[in-house]
mmCIF file of C-alpha atoms in Angstrom:
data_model
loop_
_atom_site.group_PDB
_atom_site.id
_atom_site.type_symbol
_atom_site.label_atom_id
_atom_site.label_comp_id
_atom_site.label_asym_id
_atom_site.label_seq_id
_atom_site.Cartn_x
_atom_site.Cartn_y
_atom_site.Cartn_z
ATOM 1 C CA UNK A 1 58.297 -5.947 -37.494
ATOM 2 C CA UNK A 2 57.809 -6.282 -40.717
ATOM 3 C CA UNK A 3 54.513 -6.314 -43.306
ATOM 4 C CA UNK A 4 54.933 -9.889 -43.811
ATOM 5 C CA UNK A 5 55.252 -11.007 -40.014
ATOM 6 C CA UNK A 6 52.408 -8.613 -38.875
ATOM 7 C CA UNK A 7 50.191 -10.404 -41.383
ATOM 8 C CA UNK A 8 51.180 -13.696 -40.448
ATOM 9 C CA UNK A 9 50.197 -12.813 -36.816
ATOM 10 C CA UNK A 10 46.693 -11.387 -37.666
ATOM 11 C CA UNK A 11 45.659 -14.531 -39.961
ATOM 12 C CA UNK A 12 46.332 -16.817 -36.846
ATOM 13 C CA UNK A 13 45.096 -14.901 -34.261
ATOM 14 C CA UNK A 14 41.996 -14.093 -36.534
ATOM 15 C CA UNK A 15 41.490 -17.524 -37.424
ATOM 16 C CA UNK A 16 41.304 -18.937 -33.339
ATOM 17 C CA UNK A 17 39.541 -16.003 -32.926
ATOM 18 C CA UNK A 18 36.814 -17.059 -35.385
ATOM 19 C CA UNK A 19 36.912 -20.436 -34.266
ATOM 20 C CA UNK A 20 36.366 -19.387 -30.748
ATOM 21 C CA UNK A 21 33.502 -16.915 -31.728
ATOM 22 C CA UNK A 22 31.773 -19.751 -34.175
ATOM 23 C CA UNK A 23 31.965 -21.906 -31.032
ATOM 24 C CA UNK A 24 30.711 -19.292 -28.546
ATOM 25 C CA UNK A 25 28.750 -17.173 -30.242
ATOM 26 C CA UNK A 26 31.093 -14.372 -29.224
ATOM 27 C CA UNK A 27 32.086 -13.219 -32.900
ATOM 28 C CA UNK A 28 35.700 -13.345 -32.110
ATOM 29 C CA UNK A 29 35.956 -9.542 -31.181
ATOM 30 C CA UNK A 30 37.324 -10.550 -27.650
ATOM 31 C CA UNK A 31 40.318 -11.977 -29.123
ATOM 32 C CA UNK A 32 41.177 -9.641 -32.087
ATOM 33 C CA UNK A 33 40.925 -6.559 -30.436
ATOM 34 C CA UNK A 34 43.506 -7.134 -27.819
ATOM 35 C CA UNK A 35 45.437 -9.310 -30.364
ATOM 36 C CA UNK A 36 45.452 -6.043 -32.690
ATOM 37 C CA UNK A 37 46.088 -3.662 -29.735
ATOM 38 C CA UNK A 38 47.639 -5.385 -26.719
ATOM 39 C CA UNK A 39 50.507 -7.288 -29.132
ATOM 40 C CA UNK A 40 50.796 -5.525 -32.081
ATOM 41 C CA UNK A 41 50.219 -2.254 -30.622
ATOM 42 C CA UNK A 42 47.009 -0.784 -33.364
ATOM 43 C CA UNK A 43 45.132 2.024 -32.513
ATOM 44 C CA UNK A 44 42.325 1.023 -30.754
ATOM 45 C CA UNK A 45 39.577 2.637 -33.098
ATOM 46 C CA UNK A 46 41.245 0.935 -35.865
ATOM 47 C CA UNK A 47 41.099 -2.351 -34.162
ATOM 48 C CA UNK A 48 37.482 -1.888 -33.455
ATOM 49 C CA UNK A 49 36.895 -1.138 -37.030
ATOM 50 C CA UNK A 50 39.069 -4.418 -38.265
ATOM 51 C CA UNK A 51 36.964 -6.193 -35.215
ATOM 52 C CA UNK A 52 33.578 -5.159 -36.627
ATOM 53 C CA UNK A 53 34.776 -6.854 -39.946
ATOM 54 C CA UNK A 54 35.657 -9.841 -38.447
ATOM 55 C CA UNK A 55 32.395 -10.260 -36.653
ATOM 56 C CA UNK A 56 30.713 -9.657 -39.859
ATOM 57 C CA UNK A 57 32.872 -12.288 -41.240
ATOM 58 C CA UNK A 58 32.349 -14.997 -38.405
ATOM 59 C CA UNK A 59 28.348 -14.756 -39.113
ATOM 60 C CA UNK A 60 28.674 -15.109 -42.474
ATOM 61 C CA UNK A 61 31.023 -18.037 -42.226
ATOM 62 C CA UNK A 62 28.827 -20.352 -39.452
ATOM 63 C CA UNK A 63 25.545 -19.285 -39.479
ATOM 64 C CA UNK A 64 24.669 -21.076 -43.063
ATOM 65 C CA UNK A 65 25.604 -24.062 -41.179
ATOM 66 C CA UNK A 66 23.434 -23.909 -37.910
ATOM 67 C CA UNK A 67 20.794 -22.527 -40.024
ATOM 68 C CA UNK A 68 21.077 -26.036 -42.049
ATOM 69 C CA UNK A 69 21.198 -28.069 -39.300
ATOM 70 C CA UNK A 70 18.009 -26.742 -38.007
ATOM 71 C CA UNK A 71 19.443 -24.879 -34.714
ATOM 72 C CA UNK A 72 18.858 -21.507 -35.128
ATOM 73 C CA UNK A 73 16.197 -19.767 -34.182
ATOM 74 C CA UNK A 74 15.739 -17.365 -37.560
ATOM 75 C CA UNK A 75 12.302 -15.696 -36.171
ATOM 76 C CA UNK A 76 13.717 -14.757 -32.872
ATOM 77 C CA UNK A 77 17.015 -13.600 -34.640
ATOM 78 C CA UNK A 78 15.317 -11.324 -36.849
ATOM 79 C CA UNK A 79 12.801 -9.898 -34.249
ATOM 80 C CA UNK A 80 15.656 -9.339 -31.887
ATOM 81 C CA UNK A 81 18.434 -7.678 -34.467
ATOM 82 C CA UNK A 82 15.707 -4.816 -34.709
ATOM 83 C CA UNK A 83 17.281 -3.860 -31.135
ATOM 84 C CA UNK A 84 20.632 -4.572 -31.907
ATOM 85 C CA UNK A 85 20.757 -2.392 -35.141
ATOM 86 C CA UNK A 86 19.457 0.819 -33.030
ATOM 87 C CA UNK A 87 21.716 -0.134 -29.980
ATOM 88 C CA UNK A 88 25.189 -0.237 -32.197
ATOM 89 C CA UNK A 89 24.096 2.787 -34.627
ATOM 90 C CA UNK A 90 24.011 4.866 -30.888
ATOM 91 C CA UNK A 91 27.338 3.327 -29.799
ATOM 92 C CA UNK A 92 29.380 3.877 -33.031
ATOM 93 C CA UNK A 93 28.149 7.611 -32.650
ATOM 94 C CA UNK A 94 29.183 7.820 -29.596
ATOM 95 C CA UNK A 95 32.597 6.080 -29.562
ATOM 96 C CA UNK A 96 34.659 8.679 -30.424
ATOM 97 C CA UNK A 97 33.832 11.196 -27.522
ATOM 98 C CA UNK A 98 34.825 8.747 -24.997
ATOM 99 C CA UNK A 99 38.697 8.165 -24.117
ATOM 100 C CA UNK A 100 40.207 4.697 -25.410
ATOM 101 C CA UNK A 101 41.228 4.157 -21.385
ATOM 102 C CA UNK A 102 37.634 3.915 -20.258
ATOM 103 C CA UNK A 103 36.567 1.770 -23.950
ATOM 104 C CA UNK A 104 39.431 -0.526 -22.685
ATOM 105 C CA UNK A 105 38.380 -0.488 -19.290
ATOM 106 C CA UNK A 106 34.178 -1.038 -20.245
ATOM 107 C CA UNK A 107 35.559 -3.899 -22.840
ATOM 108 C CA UNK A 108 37.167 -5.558 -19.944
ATOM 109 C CA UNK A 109 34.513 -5.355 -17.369
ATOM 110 C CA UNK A 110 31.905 -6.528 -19.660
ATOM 111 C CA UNK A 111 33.525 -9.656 -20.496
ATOM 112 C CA UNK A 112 34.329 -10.851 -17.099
ATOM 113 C CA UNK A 113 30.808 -10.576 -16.351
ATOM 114 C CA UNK A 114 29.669 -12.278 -19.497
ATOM 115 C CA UNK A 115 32.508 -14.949 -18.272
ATOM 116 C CA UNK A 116 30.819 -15.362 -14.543
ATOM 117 C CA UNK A 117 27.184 -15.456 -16.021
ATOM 118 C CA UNK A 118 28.356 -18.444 -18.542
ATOM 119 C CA UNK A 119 29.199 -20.468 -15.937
ATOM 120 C CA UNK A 120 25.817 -20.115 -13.704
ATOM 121 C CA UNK A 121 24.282 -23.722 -13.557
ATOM 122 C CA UNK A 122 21.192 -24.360 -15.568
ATOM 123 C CA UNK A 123 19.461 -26.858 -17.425
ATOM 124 C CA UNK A 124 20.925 -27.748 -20.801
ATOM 125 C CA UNK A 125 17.002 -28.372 -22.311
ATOM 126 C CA UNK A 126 14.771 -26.032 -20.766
ATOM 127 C CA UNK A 127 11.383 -27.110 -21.934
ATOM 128 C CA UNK A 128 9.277 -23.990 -21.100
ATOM 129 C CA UNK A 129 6.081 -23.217 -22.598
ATOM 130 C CA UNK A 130 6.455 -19.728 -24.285
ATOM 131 C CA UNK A 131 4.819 -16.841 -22.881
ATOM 132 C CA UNK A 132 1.818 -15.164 -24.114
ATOM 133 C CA UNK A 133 4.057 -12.600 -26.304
ATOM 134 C CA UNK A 134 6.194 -15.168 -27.126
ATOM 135 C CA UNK A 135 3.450 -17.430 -28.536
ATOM 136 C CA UNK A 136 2.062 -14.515 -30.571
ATOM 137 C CA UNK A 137 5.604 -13.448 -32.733
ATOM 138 C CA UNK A 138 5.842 -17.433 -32.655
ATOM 139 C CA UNK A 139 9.129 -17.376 -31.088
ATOM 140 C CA UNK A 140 9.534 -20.517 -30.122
ATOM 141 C CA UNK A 141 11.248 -23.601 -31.726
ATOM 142 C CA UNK A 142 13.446 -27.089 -31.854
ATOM 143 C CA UNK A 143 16.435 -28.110 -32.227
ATOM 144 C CA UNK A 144 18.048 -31.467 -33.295
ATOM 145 C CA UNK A 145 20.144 -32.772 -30.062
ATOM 146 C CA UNK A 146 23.223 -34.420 -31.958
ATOM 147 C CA UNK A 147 21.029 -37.915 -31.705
ATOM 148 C CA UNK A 148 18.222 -36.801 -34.859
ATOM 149 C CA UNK A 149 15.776 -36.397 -31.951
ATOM 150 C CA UNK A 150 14.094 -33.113 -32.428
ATOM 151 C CA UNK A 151 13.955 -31.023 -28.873
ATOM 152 C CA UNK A 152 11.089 -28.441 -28.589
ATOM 153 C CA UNK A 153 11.488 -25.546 -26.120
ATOM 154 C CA UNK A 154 9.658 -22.441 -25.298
ATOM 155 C CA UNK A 155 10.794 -18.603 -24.463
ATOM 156 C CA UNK A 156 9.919 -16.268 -21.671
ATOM 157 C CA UNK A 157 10.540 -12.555 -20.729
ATOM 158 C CA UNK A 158 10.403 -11.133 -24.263
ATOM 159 C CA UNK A 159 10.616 -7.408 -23.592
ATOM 160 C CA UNK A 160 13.034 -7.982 -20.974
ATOM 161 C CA UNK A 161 14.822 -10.147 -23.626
ATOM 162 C CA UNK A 162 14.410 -7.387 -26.325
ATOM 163 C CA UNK A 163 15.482 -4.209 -23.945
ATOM 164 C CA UNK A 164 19.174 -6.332 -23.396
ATOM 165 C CA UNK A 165 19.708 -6.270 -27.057
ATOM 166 C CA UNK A 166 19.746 -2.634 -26.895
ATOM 167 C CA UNK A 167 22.178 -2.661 -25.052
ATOM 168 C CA UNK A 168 24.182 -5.648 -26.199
ATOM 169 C CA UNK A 169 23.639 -3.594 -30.002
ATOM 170 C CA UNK A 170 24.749 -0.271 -28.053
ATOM 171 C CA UNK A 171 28.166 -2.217 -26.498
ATOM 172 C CA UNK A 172 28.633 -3.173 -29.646
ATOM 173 C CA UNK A 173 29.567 0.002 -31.604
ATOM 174 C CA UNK A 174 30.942 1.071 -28.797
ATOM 175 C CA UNK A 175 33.867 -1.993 -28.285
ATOM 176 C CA UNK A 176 33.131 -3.511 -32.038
ATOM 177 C CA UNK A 177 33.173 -7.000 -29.949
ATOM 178 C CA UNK A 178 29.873 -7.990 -31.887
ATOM 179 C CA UNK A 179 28.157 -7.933 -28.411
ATOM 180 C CA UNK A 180 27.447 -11.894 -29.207
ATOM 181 C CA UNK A 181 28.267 -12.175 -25.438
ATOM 182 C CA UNK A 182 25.820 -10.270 -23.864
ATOM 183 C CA UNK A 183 23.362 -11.677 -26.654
ATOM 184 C CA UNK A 184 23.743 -15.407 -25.615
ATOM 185 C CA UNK A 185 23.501 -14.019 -22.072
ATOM 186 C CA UNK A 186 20.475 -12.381 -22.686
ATOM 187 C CA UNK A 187 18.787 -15.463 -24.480
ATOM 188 C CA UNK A 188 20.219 -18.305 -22.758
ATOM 189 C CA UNK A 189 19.135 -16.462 -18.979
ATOM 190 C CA UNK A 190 17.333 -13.798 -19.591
ATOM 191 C CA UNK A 191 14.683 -15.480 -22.139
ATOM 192 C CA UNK A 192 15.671 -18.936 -20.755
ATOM 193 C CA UNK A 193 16.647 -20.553 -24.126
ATOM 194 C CA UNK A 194 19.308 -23.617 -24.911
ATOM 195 C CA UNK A 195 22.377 -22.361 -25.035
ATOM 196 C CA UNK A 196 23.189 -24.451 -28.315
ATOM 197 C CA UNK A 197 20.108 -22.164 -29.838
ATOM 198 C CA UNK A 198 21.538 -19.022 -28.154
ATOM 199 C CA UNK A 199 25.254 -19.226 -29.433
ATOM 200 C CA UNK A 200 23.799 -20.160 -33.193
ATOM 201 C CA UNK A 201 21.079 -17.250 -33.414
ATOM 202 C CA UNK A 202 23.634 -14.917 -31.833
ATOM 203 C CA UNK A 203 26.135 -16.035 -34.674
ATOM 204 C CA UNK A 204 23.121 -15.371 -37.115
ATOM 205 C CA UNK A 205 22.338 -12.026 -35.756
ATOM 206 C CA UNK A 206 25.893 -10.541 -34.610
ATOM 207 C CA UNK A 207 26.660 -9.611 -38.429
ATOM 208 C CA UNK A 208 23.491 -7.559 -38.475
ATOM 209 C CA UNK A 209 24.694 -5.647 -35.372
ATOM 210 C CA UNK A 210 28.081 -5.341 -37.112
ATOM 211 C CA UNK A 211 27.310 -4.007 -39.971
ATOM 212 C CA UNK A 212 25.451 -1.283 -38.948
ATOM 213 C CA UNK A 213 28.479 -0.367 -36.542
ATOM 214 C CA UNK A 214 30.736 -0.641 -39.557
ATOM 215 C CA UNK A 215 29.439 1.939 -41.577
ATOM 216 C CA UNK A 216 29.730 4.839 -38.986
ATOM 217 C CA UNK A 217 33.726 3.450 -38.720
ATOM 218 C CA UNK A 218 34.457 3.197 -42.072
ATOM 219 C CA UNK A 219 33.157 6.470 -42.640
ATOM 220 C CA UNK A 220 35.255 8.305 -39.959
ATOM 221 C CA UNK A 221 38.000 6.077 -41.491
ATOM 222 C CA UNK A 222 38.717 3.599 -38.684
ATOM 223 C CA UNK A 223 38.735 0.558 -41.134
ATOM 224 C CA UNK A 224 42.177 -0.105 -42.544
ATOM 225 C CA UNK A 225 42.216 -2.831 -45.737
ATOM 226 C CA UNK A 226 45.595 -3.740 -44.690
ATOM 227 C CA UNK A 227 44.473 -5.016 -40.913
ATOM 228 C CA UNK A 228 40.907 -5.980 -41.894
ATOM 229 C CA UNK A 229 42.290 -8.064 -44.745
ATOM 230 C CA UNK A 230 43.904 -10.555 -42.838
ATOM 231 C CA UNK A 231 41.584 -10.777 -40.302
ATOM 232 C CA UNK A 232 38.365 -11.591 -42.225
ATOM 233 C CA UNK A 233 40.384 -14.174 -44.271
ATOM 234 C CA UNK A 234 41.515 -16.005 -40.577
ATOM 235 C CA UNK A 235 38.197 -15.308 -38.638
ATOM 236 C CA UNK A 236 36.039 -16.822 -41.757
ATOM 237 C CA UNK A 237 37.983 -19.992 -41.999
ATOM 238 C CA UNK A 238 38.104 -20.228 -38.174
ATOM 239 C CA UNK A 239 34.227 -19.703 -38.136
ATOM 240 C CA UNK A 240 33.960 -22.586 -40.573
ATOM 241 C CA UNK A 241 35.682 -24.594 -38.598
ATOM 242 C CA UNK A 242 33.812 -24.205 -35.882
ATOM 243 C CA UNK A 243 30.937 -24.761 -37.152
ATOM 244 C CA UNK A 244 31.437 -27.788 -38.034
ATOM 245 C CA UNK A 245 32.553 -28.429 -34.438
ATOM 246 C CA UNK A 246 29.886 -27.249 -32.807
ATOM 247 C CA UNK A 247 26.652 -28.666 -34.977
ATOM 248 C CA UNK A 248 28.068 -32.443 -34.024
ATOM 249 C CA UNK A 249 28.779 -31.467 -30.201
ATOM 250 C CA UNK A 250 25.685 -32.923 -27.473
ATOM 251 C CA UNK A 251 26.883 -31.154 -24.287
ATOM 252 C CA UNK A 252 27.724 -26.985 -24.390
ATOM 253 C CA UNK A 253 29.478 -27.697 -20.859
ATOM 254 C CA UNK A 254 32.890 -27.362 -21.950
ATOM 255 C CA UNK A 255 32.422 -24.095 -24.717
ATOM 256 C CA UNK A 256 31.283 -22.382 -21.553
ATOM 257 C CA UNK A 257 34.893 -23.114 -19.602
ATOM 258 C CA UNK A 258 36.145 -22.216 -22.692
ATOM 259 C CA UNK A 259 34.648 -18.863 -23.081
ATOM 260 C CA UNK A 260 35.324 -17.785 -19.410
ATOM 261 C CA UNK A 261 38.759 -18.864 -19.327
ATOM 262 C CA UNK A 262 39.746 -17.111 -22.342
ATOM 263 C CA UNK A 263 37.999 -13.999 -22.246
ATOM 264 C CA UNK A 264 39.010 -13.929 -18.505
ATOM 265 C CA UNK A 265 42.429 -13.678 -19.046
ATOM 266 C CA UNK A 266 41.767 -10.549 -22.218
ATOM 267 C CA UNK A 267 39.966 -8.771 -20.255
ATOM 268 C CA UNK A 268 42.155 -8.941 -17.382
ATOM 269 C CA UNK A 269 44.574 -7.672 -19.915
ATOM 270 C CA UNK A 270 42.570 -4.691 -21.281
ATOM 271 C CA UNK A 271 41.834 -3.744 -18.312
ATOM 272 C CA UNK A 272 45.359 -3.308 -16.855
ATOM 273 C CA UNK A 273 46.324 -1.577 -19.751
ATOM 274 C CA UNK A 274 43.305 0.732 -19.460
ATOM 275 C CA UNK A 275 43.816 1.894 -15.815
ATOM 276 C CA UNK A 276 47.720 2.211 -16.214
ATOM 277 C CA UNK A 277 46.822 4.331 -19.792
ATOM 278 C CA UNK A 278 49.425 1.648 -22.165
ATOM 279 C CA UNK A 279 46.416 1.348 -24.916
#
């Protein structure tokens, strides 16, 4: 394969991956590292690295726009990141003492269950009054619903909320996925927010998370110009676009089908490849 060809193949698998972590809140991890590994046959450490990029990327790209439009929750974003910053520091440390098999393996099974948990029922507005902590740190917020009409909700279970981003920032140097997954999960059932608010605040805090995974990579040398290149330039104009997908959408219903189907099948994938040792 040549230089050419194995660029052209990262810029448009980066760029659906950014438009399916801009839509998700997922940061588009779950499709370039199995793109990067599973097709083109990277190492996986490297593709973590190029991943970590691209998540930094995807934030960058569609979180000025749901921060515009009023969605994101920028107080709960910045009180939760303080979690997800000590989480991934831990898991890029530790990375490298565990084999690539079990990485693949964890990668899988935590996306399957972030896939079953998207598609539990709940309420699409959940208009809670926030809890006593919650009211305190002034956690709580609106959102416009796609018809100008503003919608006010509350949030619950703080700590519990808080003690998941440890471990969604911990998953996250440890599989570079951005853990923007188990952060919606953890906000939009956990702390019973909307999950429009959850995917946008997860898009505004998942570059946080990545960045301070990204400097224990690129120090160890796990972050190639020539694969993160490509991928930043796709995943940032796939972010963009959706973005602008997602700020004009009323009903989340069909981004969660979306996001279980596809990371589903990946992690199926990884997972495979894992136990029969191929990655």
């Amino acid at each position: 394969m040549s230089v050419l060809v194995f660029t052209i193949i990262i810029l448009v698998g980066a760029y659906f991956a950014g438009l399916l972590g801009s839509l998700t809140g997922l940061g588009g991890g779950v499709v370039i590292i199995p793109l990067l590994t599973l097709v083109l046959g990277v190492d996986i450490y490297y593709a973590i690295g190029a991943s970590l990029v691209s998540v930094i990327a995807t934030s960058s790209g569609s979180a000025a726009a749901y921060v515009k439009e009023g969605i994101t929750n920028i107080r709960l974003g910045m009180f939760l990141e303080i979690a997800t910053t000590i989480g991934a520091l831990f898991g890029a440390l530790i990375a490298v003492y565990i084999p690539v098999q079990y990485i693949a393996i964890l990668f899988g099974v935590i996306l399957i269950f972030s896939a079953l948990m998207s598609l539990r029922k709940k309420a699409e507005n959940i208009l809670t009054e926030p809890t006593y902590l919650a009211a305190k740190l002034k956690l709580y917020g609106s959102y416009p619903d796609g018809n100008g009409v503003q919608v006010n909700y509350g949030v619950t279970r703080v700590s519990g909320g808080f003690f998941m981003m440890l471990f969604a920032g911990t998953i996250s140097g440890l599989l570079g996925i951005g853990s923007g997954a188990l952060k919606v999960l953890a906000m939009d059932t956990i702390m019973r927010i909307p999950f429009k608010v959850s995917t946008t605040t997860s898009n505004f805090m998942i570059g946080v998370t990545a960045a301070a995974s990204a400097v224990v990579y690129l120090q160890r040398g796990y972050i190639d110009p020539g694969i993160a290149m490509p991928v930043v330039i796709g995943v940032l104009f796939g972010a963009i676009t959706g973005s602008k997908i997602l700020v004009h959408t009323k009903s989340s219903r069909w981004l969660r089908w979306v996001f279980a189907i596809v990371v589903t099948f990946l992690a199926s994938q990884m997972i495979y490849n894992g136990i029969t040792g191929k990655i």
